[in-house]
PDB file of C-alpha atoms in Angstrom:
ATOM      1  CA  UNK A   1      65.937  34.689 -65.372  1.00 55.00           C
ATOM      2  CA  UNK A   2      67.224  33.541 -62.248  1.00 60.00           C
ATOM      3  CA  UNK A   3      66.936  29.385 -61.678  1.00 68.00           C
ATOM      4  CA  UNK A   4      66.006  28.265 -58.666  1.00 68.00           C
ATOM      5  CA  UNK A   5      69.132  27.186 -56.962  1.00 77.00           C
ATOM      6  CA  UNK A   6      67.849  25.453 -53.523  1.00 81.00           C
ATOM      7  CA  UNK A   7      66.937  21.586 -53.610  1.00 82.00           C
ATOM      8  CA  UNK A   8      63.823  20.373 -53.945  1.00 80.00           C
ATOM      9  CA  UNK A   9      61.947  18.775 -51.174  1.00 78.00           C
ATOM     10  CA  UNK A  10      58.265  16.934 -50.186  1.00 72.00           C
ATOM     11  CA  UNK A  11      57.022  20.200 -49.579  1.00 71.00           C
ATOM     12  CA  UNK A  12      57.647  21.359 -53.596  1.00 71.00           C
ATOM     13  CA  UNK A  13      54.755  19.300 -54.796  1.00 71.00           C
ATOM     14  CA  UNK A  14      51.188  19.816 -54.047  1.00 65.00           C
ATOM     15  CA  UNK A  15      49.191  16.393 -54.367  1.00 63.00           C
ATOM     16  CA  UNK A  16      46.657  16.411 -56.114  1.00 67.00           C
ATOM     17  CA  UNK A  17      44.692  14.169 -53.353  1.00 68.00           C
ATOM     18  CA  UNK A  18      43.110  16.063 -50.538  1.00 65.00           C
ATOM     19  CA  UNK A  19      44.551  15.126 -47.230  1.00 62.00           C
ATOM     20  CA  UNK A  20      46.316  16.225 -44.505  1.00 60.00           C
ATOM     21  CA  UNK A  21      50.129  15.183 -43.417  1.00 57.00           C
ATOM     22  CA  UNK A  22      51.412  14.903 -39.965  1.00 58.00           C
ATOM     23  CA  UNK A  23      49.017  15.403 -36.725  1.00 61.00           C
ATOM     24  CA  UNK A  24      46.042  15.949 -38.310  1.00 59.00           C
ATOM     25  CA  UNK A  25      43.724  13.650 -39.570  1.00 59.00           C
ATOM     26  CA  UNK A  26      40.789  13.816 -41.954  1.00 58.00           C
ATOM     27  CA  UNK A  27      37.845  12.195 -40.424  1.00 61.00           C
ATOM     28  CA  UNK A  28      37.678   8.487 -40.942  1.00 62.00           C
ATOM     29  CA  UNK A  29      35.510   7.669 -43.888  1.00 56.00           C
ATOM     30  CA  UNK A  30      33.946   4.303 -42.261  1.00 62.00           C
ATOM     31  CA  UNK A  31      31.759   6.728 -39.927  1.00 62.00           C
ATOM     32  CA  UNK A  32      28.114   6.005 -41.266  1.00 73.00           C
ATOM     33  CA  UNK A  33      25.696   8.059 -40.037  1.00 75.00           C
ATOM     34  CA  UNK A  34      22.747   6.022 -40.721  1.00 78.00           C
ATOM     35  CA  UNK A  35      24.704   3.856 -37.773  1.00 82.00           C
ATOM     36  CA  UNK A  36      24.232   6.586 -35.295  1.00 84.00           C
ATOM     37  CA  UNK A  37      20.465   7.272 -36.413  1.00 86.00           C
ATOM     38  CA  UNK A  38      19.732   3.810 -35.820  1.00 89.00           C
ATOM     39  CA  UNK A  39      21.174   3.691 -32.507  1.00 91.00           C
ATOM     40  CA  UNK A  40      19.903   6.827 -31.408  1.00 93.00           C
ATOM     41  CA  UNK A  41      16.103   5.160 -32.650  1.00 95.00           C
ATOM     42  CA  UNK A  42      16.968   2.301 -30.992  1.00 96.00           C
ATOM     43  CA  UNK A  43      17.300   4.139 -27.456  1.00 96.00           C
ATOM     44  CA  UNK A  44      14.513   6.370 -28.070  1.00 96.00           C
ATOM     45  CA  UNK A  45      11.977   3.254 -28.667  1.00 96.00           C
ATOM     46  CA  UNK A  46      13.602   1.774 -25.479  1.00 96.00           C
ATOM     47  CA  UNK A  47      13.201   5.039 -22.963  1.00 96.00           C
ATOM     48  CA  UNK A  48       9.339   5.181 -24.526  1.00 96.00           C
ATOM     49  CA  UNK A  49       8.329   2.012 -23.704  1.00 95.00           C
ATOM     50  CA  UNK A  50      10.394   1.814 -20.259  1.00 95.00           C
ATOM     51  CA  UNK A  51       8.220   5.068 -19.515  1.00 94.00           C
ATOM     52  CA  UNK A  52       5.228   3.472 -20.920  1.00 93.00           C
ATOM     53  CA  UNK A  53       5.455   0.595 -18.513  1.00 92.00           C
ATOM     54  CA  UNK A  54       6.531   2.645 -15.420  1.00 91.00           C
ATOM     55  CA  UNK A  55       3.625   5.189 -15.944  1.00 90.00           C
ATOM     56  CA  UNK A  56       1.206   2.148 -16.521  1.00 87.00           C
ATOM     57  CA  UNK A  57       2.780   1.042 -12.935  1.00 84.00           C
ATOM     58  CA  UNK A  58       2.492   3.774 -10.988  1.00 84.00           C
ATOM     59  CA  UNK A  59      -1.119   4.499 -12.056  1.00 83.00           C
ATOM     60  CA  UNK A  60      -1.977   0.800 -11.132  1.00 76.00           C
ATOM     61  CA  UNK A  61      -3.424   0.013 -14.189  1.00 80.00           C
ATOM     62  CA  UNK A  62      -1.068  -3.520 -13.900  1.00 79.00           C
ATOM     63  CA  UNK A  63       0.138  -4.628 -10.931  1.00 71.00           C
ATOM     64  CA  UNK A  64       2.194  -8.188 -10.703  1.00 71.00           C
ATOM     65  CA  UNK A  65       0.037  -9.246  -7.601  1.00 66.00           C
ATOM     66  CA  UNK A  66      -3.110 -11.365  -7.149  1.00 63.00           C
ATOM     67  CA  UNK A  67      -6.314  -9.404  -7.885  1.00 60.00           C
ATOM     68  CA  UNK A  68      -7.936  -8.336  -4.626  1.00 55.00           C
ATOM     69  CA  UNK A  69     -10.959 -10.564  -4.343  1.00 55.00           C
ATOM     70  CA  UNK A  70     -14.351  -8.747  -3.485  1.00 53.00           C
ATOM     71  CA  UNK A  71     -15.275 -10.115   0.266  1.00 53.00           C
ATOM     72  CA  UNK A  72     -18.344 -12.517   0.810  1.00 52.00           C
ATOM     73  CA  UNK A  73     -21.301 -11.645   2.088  1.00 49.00           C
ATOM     74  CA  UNK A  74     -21.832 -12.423   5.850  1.00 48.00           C
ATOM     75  CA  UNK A  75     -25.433 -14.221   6.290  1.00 49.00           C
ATOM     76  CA  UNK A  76     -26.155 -13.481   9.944  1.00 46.00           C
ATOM     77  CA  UNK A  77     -29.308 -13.726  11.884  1.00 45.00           C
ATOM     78  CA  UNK A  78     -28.141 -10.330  13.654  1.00 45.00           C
ATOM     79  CA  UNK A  79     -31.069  -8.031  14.507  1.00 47.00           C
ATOM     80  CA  UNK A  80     -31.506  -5.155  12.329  1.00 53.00           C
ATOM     81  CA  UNK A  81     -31.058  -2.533  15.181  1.00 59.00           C
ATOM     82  CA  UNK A  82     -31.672   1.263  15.443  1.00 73.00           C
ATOM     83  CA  UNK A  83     -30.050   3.260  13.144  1.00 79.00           C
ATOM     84  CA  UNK A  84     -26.988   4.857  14.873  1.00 79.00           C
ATOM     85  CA  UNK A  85     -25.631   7.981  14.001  1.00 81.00           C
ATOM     86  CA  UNK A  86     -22.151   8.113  15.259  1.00 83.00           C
ATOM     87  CA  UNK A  87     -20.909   6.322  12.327  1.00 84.00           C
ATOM     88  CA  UNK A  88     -19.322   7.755   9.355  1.00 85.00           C
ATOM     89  CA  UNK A  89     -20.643   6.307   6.067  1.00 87.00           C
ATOM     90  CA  UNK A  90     -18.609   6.748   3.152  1.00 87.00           C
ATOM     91  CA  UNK A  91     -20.976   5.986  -0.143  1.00 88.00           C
ATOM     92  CA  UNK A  92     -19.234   4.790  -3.495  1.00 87.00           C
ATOM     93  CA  UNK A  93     -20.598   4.729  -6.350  1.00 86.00           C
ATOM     94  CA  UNK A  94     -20.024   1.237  -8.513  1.00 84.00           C
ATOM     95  CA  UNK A  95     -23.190   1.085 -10.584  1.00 82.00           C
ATOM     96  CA  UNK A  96     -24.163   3.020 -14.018  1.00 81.00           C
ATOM     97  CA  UNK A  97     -26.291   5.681 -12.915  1.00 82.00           C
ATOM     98  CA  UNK A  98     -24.350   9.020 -11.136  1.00 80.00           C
ATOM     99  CA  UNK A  99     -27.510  10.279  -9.234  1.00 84.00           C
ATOM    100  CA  UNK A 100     -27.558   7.415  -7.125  1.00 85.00           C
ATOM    101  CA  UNK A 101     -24.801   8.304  -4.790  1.00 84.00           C
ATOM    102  CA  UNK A 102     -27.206  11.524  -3.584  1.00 87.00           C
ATOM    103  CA  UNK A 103     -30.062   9.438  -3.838  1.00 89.00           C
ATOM    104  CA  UNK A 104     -28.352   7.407  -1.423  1.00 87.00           C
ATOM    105  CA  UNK A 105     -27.320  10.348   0.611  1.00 87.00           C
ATOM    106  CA  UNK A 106     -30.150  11.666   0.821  1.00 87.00           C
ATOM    107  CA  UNK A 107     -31.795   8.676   2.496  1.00 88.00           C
ATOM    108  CA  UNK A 108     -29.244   8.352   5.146  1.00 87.00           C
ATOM    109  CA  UNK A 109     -29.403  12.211   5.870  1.00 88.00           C
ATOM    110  CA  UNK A 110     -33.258  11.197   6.263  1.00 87.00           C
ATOM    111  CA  UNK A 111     -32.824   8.637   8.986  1.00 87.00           C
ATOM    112  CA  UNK A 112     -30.651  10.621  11.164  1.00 87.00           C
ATOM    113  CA  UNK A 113     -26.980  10.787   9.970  1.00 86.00           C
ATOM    114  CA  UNK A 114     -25.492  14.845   9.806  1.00 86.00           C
ATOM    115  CA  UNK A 115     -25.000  16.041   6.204  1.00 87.00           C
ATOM    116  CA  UNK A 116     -20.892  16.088   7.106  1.00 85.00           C
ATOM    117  CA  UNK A 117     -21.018  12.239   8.502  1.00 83.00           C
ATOM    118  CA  UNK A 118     -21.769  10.929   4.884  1.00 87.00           C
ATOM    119  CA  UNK A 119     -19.136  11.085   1.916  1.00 84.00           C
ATOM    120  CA  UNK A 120     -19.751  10.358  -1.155  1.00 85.00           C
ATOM    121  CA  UNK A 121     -17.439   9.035  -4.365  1.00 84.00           C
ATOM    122  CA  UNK A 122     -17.119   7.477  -7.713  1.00 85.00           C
ATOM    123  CA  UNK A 123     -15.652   3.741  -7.372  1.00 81.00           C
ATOM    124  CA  UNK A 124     -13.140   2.502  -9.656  1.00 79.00           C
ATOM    125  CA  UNK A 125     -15.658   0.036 -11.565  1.00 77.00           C
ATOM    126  CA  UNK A 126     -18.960   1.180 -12.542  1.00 76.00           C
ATOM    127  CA  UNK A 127     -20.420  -2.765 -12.769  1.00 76.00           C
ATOM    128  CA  UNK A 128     -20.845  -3.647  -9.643  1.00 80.00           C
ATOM    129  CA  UNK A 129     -23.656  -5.970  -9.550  1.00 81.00           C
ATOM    130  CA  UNK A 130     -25.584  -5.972  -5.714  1.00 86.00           C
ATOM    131  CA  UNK A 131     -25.303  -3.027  -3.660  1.00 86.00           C
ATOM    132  CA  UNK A 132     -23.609  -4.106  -0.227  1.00 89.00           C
ATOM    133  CA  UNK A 133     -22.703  -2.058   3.187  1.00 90.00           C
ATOM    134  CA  UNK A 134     -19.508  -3.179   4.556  1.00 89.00           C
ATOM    135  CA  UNK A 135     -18.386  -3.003   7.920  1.00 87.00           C
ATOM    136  CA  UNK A 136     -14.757  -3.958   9.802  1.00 84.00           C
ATOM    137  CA  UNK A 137     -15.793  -5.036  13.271  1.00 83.00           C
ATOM    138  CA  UNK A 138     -18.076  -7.371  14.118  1.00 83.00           C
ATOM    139  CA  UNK A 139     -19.386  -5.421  16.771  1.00 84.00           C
ATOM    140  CA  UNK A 140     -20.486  -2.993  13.850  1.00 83.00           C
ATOM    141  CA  UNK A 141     -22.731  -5.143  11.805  1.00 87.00           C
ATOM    142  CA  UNK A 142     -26.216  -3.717  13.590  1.00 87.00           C
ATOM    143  CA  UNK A 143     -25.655  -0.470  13.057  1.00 87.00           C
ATOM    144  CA  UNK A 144     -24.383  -2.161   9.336  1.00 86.00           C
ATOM    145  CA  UNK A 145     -27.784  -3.749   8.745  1.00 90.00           C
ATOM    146  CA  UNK A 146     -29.916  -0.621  10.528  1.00 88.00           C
ATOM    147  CA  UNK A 147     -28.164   1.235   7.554  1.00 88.00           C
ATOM    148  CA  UNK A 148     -28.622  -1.210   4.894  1.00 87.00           C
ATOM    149  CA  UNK A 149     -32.224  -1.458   6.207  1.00 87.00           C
ATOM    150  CA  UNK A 150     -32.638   2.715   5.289  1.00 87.00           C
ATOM    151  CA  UNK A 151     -31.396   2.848   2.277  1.00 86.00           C
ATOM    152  CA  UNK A 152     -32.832  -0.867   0.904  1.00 87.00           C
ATOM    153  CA  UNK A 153     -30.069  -2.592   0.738  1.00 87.00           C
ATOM    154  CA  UNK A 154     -30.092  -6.399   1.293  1.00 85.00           C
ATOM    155  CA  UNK A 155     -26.582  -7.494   1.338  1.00 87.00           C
ATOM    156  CA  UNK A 156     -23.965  -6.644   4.519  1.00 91.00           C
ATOM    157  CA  UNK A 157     -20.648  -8.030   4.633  1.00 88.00           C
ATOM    158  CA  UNK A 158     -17.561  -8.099   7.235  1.00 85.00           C
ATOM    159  CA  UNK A 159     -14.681  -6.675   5.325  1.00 82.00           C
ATOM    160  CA  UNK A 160     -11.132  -5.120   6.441  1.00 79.00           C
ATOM    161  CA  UNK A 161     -10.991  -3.488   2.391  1.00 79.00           C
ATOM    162  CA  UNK A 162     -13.048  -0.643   3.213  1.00 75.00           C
ATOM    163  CA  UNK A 163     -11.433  -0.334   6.896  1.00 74.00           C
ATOM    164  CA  UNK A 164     -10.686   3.769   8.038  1.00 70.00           C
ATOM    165  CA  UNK A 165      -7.114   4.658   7.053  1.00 63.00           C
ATOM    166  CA  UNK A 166      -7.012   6.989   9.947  1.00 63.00           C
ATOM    167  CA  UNK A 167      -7.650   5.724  13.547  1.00 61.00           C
ATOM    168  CA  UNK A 168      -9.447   8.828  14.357  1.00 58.00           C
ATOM    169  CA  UNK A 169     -12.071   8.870  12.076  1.00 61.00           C
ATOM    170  CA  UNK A 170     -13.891   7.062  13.994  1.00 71.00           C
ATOM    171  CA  UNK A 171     -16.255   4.316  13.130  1.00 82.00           C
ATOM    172  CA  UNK A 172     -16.975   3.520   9.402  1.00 85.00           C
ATOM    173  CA  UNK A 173     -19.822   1.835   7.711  1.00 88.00           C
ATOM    174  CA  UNK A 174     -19.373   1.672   3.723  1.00 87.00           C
ATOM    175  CA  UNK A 175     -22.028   1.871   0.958  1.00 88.00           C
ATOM    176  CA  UNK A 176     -21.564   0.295  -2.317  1.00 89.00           C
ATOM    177  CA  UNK A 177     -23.936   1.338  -4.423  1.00 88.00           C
ATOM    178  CA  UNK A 178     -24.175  -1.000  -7.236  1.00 85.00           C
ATOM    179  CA  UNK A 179     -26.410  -2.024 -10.758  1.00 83.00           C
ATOM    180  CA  UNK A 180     -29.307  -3.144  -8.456  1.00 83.00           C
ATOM    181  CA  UNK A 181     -29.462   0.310  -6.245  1.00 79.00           C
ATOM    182  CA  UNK A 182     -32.820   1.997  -6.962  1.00 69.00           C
ATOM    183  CA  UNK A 183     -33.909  -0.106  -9.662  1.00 64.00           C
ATOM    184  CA  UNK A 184     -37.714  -0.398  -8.545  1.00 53.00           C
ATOM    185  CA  UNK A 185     -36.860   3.194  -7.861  1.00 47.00           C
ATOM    186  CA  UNK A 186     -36.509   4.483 -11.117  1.00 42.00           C
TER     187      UNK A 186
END
């Protein structure tokens, strides 16, 4: 039998010991993955609630501003004049009861105003306690009264909150129709 006749080297004996010599590496054993789960939790509870928030901001359900106050009534001995038509009147809805915005319609269709003239719409609360026209000019509070007159409305106020976006709308009366609107009606 022939006997091996080269030396021996390193390379001769396998170790017993899984790893690797030279330029590669095992992977290091201090890795924990429960590490990288909690990180990765960590940023996912972060992104929800930063989208939370944002989505809560951009729907304006907070806001980091004052509350807009509701404006005060205007007490004026004004005459209650005749009811002119060349207004737009926009009628919002701020009370319980959803018929009342065609109720309300319906009356100022009644006493001259063309079916296209008068809007209606849901408000944003549905508490409002006394129904109120608003107006934004001063010069506008006869026609404002005429119209509250119509529809039985007692209270008219001077307000800029209800004020035409657009320029060319034209004038504007408001109607909101609150928890006292048609109550002796109904």
């Amino acid at each position: 039998m022939p006997t091996n006749t080269q030396p021996r080297d390193r390379f001769d004996d396998v170790p017993r010991e899984r790893h690797r010599v030279g330029a590669h590496r095992a992977e290091n054993p201090r890795m924990r993955a429960g590490l990288i789960v909690l990180w990765a939790a960590v940023a996912a509870v972060v992104l929800f609630a930063v989208g939370v928030f944002l989505s809560l901001l951009w729907t304006d359900r907070i806001s980091f501003g004052p509350e807009p106050s509701t404006p005060a009534a205007v007490e004026s001995t004004a005459p209650v004049g005749a009811v002119d038509t060349s207004y737009t009147v926009w009628i919002l809805n701020a009370g319980p009861d959803p018929a009342q915005t065609d109720r309300a319609k319906s009356l100022a269709v009644g006493v001259g105003y063309a079916e296209d003239a008068v809007a209606t719409s849901e408000a944003d609360q549905q508490d409002f306690a006394t129904s109120t026209v608003y107006f934004s000019d001063a010069a506008d509070e006869g026609p404002a009264r005429a119209l509250a007159s119509a529809l039985g409305i007692a209270q008219v106020a001077q307000s800029d909150a209800y004020k035409p976006i657009d320029d060319s709308a034209g004038r504007q009366l408001t109607v909101v129709l609150g928890v006292d609107f048609g109550a002796d009606a109904g």
